[in-house]
Short mmCIF file of C-alpha atoms in Angstrom, two decimals:
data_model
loop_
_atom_site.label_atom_id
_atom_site.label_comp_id
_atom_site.label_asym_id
_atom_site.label_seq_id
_atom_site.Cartn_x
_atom_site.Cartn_y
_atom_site.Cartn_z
CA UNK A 11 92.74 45.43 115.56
CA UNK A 12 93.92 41.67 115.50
CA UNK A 13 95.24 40.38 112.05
CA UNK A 14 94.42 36.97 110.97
CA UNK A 15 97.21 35.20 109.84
CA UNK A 16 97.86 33.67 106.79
CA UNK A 17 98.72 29.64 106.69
CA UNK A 18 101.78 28.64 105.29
CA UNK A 19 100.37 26.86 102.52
CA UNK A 20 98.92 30.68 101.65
CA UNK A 21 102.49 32.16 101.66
CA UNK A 22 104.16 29.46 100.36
CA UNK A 23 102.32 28.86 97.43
CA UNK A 24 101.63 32.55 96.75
CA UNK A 25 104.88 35.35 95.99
CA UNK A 26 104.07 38.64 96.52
CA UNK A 27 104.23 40.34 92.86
CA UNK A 28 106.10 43.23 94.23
CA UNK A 29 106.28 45.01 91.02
CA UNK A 30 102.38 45.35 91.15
CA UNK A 31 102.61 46.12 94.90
CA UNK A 32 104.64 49.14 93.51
CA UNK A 33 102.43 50.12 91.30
CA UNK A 34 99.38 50.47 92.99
CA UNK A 35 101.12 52.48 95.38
CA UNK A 36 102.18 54.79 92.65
CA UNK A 37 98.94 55.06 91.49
CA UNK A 38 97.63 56.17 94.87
CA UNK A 39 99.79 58.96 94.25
CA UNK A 40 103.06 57.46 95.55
CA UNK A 41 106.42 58.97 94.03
CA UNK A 42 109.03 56.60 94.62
CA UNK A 43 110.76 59.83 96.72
CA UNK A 44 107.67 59.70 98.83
CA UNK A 45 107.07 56.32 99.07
CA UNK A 46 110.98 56.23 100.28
CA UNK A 47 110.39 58.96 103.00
CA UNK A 48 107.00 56.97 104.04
CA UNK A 49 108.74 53.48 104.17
CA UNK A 50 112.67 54.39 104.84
CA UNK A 51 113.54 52.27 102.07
CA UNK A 52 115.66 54.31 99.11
CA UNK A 53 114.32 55.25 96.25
CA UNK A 54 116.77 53.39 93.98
CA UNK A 55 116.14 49.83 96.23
CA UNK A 56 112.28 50.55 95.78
CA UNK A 57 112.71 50.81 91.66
CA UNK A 58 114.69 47.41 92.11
CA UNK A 59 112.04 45.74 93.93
CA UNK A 60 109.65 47.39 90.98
CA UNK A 61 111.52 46.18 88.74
CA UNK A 62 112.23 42.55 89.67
CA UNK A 63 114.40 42.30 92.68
CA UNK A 64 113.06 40.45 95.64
CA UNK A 65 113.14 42.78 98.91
CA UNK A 66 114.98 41.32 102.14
CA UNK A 67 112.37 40.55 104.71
CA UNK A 68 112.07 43.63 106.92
CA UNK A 69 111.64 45.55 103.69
CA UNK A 70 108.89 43.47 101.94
CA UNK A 71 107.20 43.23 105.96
CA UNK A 72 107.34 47.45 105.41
CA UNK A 73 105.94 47.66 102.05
CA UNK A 74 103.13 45.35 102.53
CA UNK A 75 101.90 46.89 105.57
CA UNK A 76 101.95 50.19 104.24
CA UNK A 77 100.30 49.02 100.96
CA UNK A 78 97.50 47.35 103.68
CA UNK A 79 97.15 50.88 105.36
CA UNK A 80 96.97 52.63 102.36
CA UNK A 81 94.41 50.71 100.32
CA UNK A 82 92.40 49.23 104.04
CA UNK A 83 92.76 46.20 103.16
CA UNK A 84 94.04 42.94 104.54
CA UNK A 85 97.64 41.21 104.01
CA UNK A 86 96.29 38.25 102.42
CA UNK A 87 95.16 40.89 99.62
CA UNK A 88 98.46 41.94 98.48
CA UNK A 89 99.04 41.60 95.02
CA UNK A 90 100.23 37.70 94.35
CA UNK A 91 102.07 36.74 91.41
CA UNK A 92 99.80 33.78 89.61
CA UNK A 93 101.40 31.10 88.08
CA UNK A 94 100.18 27.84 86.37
CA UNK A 95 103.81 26.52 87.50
CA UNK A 96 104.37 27.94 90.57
CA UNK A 97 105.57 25.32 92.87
CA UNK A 98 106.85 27.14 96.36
CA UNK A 99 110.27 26.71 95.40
CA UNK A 100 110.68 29.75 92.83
CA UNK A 101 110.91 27.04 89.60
#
């Protein structure tokens, strides 16, 4: 299956909300113990992400895939965090 990719102006302008990435995993059924054995990220780094902490890249690359497998559905549909002031530099 080839993946489309996303334009820049699509990444830069949209975060991942990885706190809401977390949580729809969890409520497919995803402990953070099993998320942690799915992903080989620890459980404690996984509530950080959940709870505000930006993942390094290999990480976030990890979750979001599995989040895509999981729910069959494309990156571009991760959860985004919306905001009227977002301006691609995190201010």
């Amino acid at each position: 299956m080839i993946e489309t990719c996303v334009t820049f102006e699509q990444v830069r302008l949209r975060p991942t909300d990885w706190s809401r990435l977390l949580l729809e995993l969890r409520k497919a059924g995803y402990t953070y113990g099993t998320l942690a054995s799915a992903v080989a990220i620890s459980r404690t780094q996984l509530f950080r992400y959940a709870t505000g902490a930006i993942p390094k890249h290999d990480d976030g690359e990890v979750l979001i895939a599995f989040w895509c497998e999981v729910y069959g559905r494309a990156r571009q549909d991760a959860p985004v965090k919306i905001s009227r002031n977002w301006n691609g530099l995190g201010v």
